[in-house]
mmCIF file of C-alpha atoms in Angstrom:
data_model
loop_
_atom_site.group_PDB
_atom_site.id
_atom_site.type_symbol
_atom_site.label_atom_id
_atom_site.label_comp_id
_atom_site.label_asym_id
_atom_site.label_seq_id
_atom_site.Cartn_x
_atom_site.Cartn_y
_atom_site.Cartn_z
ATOM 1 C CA UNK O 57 123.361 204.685 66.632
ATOM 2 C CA UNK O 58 122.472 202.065 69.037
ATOM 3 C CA UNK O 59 119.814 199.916 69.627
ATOM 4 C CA UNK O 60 119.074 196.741 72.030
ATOM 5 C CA UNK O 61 117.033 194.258 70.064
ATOM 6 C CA UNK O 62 114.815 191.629 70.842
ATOM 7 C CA UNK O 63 114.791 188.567 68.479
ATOM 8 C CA UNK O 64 113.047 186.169 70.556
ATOM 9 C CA UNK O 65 112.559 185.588 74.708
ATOM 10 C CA UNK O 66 116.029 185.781 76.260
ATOM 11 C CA UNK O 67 118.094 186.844 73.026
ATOM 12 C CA UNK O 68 118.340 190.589 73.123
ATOM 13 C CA UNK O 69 121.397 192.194 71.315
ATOM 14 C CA UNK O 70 123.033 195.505 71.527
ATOM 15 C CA UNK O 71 123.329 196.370 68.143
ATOM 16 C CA UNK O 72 124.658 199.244 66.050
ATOM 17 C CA UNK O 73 122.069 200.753 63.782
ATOM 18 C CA UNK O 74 121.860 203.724 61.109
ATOM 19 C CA UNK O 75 119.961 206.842 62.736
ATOM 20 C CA UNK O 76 115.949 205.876 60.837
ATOM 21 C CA UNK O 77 114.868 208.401 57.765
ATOM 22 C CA UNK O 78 112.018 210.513 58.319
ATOM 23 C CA UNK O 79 108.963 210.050 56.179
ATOM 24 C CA UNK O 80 106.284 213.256 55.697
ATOM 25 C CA UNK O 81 105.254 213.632 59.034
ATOM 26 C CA UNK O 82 107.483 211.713 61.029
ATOM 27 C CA UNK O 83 109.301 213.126 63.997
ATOM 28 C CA UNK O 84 112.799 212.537 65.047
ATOM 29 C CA UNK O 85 113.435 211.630 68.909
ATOM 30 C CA UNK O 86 117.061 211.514 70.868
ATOM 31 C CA UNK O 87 116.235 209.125 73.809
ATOM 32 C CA UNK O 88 117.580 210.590 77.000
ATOM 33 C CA UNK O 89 115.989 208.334 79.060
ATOM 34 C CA UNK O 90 113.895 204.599 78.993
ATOM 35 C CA UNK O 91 112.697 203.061 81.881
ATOM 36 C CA UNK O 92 111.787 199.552 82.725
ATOM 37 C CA UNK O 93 108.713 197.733 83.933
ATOM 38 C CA UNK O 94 107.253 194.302 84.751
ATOM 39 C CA UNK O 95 105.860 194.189 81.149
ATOM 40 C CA UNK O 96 109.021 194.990 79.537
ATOM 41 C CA UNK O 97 110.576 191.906 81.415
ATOM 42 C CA UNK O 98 107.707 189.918 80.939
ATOM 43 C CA UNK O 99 108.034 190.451 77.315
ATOM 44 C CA UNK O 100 112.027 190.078 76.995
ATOM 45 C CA UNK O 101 110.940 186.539 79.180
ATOM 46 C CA UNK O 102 108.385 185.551 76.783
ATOM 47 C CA UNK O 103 106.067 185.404 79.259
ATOM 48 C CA UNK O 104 103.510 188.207 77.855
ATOM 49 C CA UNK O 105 103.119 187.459 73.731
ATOM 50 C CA UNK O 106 99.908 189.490 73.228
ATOM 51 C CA UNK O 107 100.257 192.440 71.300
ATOM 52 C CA UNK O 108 104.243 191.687 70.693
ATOM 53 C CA UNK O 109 106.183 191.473 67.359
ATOM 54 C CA UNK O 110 109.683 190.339 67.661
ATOM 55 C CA UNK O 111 112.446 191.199 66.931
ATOM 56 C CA UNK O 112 111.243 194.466 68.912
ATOM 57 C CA UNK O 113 113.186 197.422 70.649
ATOM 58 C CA UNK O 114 111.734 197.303 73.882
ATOM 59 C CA UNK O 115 111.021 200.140 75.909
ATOM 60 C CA UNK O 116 107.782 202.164 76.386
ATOM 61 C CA UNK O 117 108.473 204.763 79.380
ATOM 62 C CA UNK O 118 110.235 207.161 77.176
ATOM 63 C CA UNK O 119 111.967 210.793 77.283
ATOM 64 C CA UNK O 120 113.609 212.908 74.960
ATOM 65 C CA UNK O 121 114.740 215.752 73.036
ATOM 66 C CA UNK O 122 113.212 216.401 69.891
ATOM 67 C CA UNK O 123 115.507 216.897 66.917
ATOM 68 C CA UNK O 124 113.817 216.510 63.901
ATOM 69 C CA UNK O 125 110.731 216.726 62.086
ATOM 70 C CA UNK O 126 109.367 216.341 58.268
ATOM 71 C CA UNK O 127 107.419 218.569 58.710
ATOM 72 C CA UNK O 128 105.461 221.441 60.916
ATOM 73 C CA UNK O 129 105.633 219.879 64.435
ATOM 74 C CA UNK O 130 102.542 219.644 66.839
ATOM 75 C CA UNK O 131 101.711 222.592 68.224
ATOM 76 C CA UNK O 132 103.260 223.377 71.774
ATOM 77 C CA UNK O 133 106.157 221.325 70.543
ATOM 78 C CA UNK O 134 109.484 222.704 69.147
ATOM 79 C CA UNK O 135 113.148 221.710 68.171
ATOM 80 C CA UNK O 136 114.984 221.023 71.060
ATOM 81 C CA UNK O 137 111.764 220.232 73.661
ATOM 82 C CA UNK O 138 112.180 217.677 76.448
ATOM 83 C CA UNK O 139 109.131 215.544 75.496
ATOM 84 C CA UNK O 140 107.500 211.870 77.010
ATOM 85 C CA UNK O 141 105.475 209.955 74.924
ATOM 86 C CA UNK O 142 102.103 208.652 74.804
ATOM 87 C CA UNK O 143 103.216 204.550 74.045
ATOM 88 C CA UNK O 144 99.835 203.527 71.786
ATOM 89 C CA UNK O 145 98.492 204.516 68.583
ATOM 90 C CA UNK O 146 94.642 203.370 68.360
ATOM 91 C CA UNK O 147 93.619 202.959 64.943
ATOM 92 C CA UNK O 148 90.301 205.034 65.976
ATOM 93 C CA UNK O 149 87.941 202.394 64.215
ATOM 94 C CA UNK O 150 87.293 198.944 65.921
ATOM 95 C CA UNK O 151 84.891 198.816 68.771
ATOM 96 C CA UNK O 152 86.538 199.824 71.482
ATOM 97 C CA UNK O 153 87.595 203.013 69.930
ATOM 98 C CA UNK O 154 84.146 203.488 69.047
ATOM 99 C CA UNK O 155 83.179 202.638 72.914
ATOM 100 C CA UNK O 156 85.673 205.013 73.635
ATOM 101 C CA UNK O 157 88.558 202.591 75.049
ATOM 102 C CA UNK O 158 91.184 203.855 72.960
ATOM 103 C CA UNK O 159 93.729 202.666 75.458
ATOM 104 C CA UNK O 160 92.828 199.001 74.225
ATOM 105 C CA UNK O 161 92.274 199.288 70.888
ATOM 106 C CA UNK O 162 91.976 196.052 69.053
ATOM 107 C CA UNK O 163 94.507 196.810 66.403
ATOM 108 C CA UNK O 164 96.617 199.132 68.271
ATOM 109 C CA UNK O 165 100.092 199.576 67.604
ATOM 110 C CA UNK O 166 102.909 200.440 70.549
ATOM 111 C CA UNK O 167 106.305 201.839 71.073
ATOM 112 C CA UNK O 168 108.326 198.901 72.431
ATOM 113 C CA UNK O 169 106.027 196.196 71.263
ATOM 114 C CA UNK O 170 105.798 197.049 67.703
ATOM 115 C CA UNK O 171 106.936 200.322 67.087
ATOM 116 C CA UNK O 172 110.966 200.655 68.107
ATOM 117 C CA UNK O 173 110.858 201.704 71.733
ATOM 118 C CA UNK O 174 113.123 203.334 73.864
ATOM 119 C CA UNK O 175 116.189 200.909 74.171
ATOM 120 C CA UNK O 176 117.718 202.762 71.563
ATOM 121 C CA UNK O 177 120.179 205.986 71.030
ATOM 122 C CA UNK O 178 117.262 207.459 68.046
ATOM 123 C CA UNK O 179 113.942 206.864 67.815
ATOM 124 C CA UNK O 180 110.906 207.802 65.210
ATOM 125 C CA UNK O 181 107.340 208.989 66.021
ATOM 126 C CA UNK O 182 105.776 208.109 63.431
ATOM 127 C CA UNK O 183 102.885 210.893 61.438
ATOM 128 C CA UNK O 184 99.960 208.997 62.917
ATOM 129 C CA UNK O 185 101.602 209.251 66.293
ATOM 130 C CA UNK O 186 102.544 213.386 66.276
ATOM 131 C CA UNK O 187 99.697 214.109 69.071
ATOM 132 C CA UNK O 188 101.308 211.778 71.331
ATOM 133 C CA UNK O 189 104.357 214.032 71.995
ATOM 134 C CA UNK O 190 103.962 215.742 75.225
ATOM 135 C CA UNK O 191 106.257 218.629 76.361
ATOM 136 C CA UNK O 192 107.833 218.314 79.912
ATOM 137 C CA UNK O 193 110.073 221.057 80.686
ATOM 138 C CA UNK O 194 111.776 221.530 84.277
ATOM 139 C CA UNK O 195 112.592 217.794 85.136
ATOM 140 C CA UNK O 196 115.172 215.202 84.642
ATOM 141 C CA UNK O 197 114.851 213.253 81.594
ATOM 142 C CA UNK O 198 114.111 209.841 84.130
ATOM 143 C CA UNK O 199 111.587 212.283 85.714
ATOM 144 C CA UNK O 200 109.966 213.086 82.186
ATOM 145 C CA UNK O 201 109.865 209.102 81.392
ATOM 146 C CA UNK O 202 107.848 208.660 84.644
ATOM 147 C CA UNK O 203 105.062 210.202 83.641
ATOM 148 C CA UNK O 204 104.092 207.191 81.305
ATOM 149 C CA UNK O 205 103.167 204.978 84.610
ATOM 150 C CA UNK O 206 101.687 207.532 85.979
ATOM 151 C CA UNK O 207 99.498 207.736 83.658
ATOM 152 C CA UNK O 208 98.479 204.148 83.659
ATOM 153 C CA UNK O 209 98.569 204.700 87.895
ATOM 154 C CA UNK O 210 95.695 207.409 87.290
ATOM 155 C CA UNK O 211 94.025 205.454 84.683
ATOM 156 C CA UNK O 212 93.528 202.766 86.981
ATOM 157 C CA UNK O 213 92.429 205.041 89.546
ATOM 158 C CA UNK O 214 89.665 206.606 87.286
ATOM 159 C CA UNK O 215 88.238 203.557 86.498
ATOM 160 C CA UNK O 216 87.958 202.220 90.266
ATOM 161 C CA UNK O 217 86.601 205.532 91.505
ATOM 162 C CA UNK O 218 89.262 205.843 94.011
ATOM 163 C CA UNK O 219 88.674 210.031 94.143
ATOM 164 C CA UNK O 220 85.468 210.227 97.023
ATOM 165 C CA UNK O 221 87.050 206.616 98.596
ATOM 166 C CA UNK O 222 87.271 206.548 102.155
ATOM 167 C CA UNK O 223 89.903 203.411 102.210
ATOM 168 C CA UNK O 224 92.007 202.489 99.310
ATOM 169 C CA UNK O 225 94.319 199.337 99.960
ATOM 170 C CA UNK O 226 97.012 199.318 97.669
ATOM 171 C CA UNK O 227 98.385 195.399 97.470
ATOM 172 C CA UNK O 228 102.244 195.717 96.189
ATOM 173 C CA UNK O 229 105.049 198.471 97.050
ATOM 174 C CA UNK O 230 106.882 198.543 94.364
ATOM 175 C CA UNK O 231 107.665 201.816 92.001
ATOM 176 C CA UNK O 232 103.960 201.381 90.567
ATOM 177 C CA UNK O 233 102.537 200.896 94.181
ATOM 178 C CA UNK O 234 103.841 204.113 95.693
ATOM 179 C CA UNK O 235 102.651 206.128 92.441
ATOM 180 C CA UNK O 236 99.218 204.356 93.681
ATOM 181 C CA UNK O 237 99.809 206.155 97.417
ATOM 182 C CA UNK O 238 100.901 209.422 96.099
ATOM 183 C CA UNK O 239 97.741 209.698 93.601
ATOM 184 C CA UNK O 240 95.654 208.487 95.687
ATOM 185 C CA UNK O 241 96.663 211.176 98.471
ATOM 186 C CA UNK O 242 96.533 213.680 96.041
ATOM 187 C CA UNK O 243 93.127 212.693 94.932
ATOM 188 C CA UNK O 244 92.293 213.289 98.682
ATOM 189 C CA UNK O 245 91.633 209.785 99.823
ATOM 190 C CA UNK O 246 91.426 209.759 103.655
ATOM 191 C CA UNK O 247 92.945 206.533 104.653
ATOM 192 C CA UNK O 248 94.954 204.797 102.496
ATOM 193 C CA UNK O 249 96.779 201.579 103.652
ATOM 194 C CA UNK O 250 99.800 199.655 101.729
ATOM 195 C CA UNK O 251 100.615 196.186 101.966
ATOM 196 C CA UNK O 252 103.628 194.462 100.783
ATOM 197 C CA UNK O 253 106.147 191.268 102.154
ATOM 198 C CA UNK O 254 109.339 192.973 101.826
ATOM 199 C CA UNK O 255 109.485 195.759 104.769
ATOM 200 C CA UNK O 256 112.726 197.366 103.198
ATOM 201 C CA UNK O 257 110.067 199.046 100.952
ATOM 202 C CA UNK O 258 107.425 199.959 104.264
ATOM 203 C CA UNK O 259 109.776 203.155 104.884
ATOM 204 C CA UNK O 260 109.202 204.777 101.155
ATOM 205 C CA UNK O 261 105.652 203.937 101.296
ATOM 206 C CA UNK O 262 105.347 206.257 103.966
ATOM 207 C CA UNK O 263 107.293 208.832 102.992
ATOM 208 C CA UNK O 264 104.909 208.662 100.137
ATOM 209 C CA UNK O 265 101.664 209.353 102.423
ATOM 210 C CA UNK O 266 100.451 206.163 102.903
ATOM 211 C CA UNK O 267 98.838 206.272 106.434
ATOM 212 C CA UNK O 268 99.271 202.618 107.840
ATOM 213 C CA UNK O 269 102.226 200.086 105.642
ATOM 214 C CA UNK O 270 101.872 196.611 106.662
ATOM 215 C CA UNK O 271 103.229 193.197 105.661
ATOM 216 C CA UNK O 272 100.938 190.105 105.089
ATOM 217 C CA UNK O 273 100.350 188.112 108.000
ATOM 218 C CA UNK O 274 97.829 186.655 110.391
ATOM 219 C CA UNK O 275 96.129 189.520 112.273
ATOM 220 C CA UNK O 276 97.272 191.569 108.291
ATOM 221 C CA UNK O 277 93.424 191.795 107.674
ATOM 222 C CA UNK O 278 92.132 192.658 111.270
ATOM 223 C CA UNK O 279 94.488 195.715 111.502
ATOM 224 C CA UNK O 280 93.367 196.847 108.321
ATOM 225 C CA UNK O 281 89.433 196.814 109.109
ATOM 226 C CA UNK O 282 90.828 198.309 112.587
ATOM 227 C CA UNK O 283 91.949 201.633 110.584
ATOM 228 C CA UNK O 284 89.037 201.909 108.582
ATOM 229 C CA UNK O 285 85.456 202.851 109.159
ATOM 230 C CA UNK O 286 83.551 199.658 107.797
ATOM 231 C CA UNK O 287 86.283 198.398 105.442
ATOM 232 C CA UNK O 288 88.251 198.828 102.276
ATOM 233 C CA UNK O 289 86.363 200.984 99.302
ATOM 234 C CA UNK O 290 88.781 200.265 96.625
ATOM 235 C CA UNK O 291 91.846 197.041 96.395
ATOM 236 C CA UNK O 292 94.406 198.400 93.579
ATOM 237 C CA UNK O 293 96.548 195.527 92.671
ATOM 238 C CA UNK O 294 99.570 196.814 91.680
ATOM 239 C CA UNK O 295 101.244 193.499 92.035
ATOM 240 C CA UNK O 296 100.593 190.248 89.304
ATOM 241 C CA UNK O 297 100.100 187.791 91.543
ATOM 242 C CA UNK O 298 96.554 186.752 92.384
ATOM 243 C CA UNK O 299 97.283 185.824 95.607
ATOM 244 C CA UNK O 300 97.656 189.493 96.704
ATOM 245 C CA UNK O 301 94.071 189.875 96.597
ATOM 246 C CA UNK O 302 93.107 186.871 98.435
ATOM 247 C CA UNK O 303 93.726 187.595 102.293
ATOM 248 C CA UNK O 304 91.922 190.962 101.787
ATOM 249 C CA UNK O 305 88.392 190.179 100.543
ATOM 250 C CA UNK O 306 86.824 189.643 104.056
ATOM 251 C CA UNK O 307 87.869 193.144 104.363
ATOM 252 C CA UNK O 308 85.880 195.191 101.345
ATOM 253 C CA UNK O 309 83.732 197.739 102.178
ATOM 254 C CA UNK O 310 80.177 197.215 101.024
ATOM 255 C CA UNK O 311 79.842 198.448 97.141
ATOM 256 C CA UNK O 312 83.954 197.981 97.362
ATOM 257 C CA UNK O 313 85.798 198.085 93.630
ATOM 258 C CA UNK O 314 88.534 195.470 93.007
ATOM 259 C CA UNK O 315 91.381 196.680 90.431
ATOM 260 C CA UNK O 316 93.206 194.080 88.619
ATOM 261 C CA UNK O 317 95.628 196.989 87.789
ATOM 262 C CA UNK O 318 98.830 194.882 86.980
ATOM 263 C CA UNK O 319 99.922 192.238 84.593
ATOM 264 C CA UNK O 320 99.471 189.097 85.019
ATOM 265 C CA UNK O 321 101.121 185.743 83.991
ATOM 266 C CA UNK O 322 98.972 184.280 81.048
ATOM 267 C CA UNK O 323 96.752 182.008 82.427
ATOM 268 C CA UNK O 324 96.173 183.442 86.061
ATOM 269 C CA UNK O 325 92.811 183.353 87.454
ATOM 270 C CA UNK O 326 91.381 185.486 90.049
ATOM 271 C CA UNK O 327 88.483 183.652 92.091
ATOM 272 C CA UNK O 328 85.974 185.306 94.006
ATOM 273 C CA UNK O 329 82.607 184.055 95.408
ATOM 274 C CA UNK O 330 80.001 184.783 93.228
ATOM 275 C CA UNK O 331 77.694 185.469 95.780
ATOM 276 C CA UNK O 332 79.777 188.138 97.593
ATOM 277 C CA UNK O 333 79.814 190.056 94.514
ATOM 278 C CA UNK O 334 76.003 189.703 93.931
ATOM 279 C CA UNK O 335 75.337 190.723 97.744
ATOM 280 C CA UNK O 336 77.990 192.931 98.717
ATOM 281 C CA UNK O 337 77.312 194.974 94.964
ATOM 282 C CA UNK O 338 81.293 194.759 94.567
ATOM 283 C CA UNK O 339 82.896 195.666 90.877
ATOM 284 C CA UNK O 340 85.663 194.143 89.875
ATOM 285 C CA UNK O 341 88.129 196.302 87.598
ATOM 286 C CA UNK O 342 90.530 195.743 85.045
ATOM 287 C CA UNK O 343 92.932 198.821 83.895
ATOM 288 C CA UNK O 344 95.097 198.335 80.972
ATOM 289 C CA UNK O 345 97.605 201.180 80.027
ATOM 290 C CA UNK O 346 96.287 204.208 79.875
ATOM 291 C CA UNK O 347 94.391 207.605 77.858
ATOM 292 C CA UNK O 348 95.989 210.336 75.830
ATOM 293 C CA UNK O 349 94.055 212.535 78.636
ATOM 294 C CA UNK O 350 96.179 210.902 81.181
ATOM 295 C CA UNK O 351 98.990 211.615 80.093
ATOM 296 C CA UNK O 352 98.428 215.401 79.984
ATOM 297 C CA UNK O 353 97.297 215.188 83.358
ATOM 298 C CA UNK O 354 99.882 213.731 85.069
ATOM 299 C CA UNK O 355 102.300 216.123 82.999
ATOM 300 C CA UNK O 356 100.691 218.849 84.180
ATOM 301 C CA UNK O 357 101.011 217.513 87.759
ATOM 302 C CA UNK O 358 104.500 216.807 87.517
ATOM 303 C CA UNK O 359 105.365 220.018 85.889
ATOM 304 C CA UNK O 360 103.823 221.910 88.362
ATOM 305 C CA UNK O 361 105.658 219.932 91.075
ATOM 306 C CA UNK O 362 102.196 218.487 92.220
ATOM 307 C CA UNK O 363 103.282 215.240 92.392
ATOM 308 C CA UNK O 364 107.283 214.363 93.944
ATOM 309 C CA UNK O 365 108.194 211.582 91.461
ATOM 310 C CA UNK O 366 111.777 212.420 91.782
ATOM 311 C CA UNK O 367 113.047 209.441 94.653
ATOM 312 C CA UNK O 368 110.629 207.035 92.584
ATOM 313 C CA UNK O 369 113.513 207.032 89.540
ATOM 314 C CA UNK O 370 115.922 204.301 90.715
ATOM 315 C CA UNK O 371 119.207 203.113 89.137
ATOM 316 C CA UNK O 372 119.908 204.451 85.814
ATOM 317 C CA UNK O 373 122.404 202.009 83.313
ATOM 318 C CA UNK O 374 124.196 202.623 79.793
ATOM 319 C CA UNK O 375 122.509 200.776 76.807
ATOM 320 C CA UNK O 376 125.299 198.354 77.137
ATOM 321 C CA UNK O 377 124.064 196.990 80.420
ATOM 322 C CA UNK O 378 120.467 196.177 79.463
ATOM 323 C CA UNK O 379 120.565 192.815 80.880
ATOM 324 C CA UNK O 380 121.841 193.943 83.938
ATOM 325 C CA UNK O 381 119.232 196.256 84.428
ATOM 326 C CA UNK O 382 116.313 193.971 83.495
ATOM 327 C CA UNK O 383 117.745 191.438 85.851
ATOM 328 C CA UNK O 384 117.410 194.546 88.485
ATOM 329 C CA UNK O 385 113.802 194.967 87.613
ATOM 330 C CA UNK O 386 113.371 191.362 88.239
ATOM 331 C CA UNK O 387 114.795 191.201 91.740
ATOM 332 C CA UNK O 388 112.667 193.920 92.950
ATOM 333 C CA UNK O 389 115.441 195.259 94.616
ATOM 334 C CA UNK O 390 115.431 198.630 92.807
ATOM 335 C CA UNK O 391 113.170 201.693 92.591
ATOM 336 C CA UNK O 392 112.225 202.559 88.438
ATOM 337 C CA UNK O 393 115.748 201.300 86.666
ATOM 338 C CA UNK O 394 115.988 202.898 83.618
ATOM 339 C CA UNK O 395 118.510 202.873 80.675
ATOM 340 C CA UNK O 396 120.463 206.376 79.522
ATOM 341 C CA UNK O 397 121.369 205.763 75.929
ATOM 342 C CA UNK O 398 123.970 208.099 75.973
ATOM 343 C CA UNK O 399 125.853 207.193 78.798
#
């Protein structure tokens, strides 16, 4: 089979692998789909080293078909399923499992940082990781891979209380941006407003129900308390630059929640008075992956055709073009690029 490895930042290699052995428990996966994100190329940069062991397989939005098991498979789940799957294993035992954080586990492990990920023809789910197969029947295989960021989308959404908002900005249009609008809308938020520079991405945010698009500018923050009734309830960064927050904090409703939804460089620090938290009773919000939970959630949605995800997948390449598509990710150019193993 192949594989695209990583052996350090910048030095990924298309290699040719034997399919992996199953041990007791272990479930065999043919990728039919891996899609690409900011922390993928942050990774394959070496700009994000938390969490990674090299040489690595990257890829953590997965689909495929299952073909193999040691074993009885989960239940719901049978040979020949179109399945995503859930990217982290928690060990269930540090703190913030016991706080109920799984999602950021102190000695988690995760496809396409540690376990092989989805740049590659074969992959294994390993016994401890059976429950994170989730059946997705009735979409493309780049549809099925979608519902991984999703998931983090509605995560990040949970923990800001955007459902009951009457304003959510959402800073960045990119493919994680516009999941923002659409969950948002479909969580029933009134007014929600989109902001990003480049305005050949103002027409999809539209289309995907965001009720005012702007681009940063002078009056940027005037129009936006214009369309709202007292301000902004919740900012969802889905951009990793701290600067997208700035223009936008003389804008925050009072008791307003700040998500720091995306990654960020190492190193980046987000500054905000003190006081205007203290006075103005804002929370400020981090969001990091996402739940099991999720994940069923937004598979249900997409299943059901809740939630159009469909014009979110963007150019699909063969493994042997990896480094053209990361270098698409990286120009922004591009809706959700994505690899196809097979093609």
């Amino acid at each position: 089979m192949q594989q695209a490895v990583l052996y350090r930042p910048d030095e990924l290699r298309v290699e040719e692998r034997d399919v992996p052995t199953l041990a007791e428990g272990d479930v065999l996966l043919k990728v039919t789909a891996a899609l690409l994100c900011g922390t993928d190329l942050r990774i394959y940069s070496g700009r994000k080293t938390k969490n990674v062991t090299l040489p690595s397989v990257l890829g953590h939005e997965i689909a495929g078909e299952v073909v193999d098991s040691a074993g009885p498979l989960p239940a719901g789940v049978s040979i020949g399923d179109q399945v995503c799957v859930y990217p982290l294993v928690p060990c269930g035992e540090c703190v913030a499992c016991r706080k109920n954080h799984p999602n950021i586990c102190r000695n988690r492990v995760a496809f396409g940082y540690q376990l092989a990920g989805g740049l590659s023809q074969y992959i294994v789910v390993p016994a401890n990781a059976r429950q994170n197969i989730v059946p997705l029947p009735g979409v493309s295989a780049p549809e099925a891979a979608l519902v991984e960021p999703l998931a983090c989308a509605l995560n990040g959404q949970n923990i800001a209380k955007v459902k009951g908002a009457d304003a959510v900005l959402i800073a960045g249009c990119g493919p994680l941006g516009l999941m923002h609008i659409r969950l948002a809308k479909a969580q029933g938020v009134p007014t929600v407003i989109a902001v990003d520079p480049n305005t050949a991405r103002h027409e999809i945010a539209r289309e995907s129900g965001a009720d005012l698009v702007l681009a940063p500018g002078e009056d940027t923050a005037a129009q936006i308390l214009a369309a709202t009734d007292g301000g902004i309830d919740v900012v969802i960064m889905a951009i990793g630059r701290v600067d997208a927050l700035t223009p936008y904090l003389g804008v925050l409703a009072p008791g307003a929640r700040i998500s720091a939804f995306a990654g960020f460089n190492a190193g980046d620090v987000l500054s905000i008075v003190a006081n205007d938290i203290h006075y103005n009773e804002y929370e400020v919000v981090g969001a990091s992956s996402c739940r099991l939970e999720n994940f069923h959630a937004v598979a249900d949605l997409v299943t059901a055709g809740k939630l159009r995800v469909a014009d979110l997948v963007g150019t699909q390449l063969p493994l042997a073009r990896v480094h053209e598509a990361l270098d698409l990710v990286a120009s922004g150019k591009d809706l959700r690029v994505g690899i196809d193993p097979w093609a």
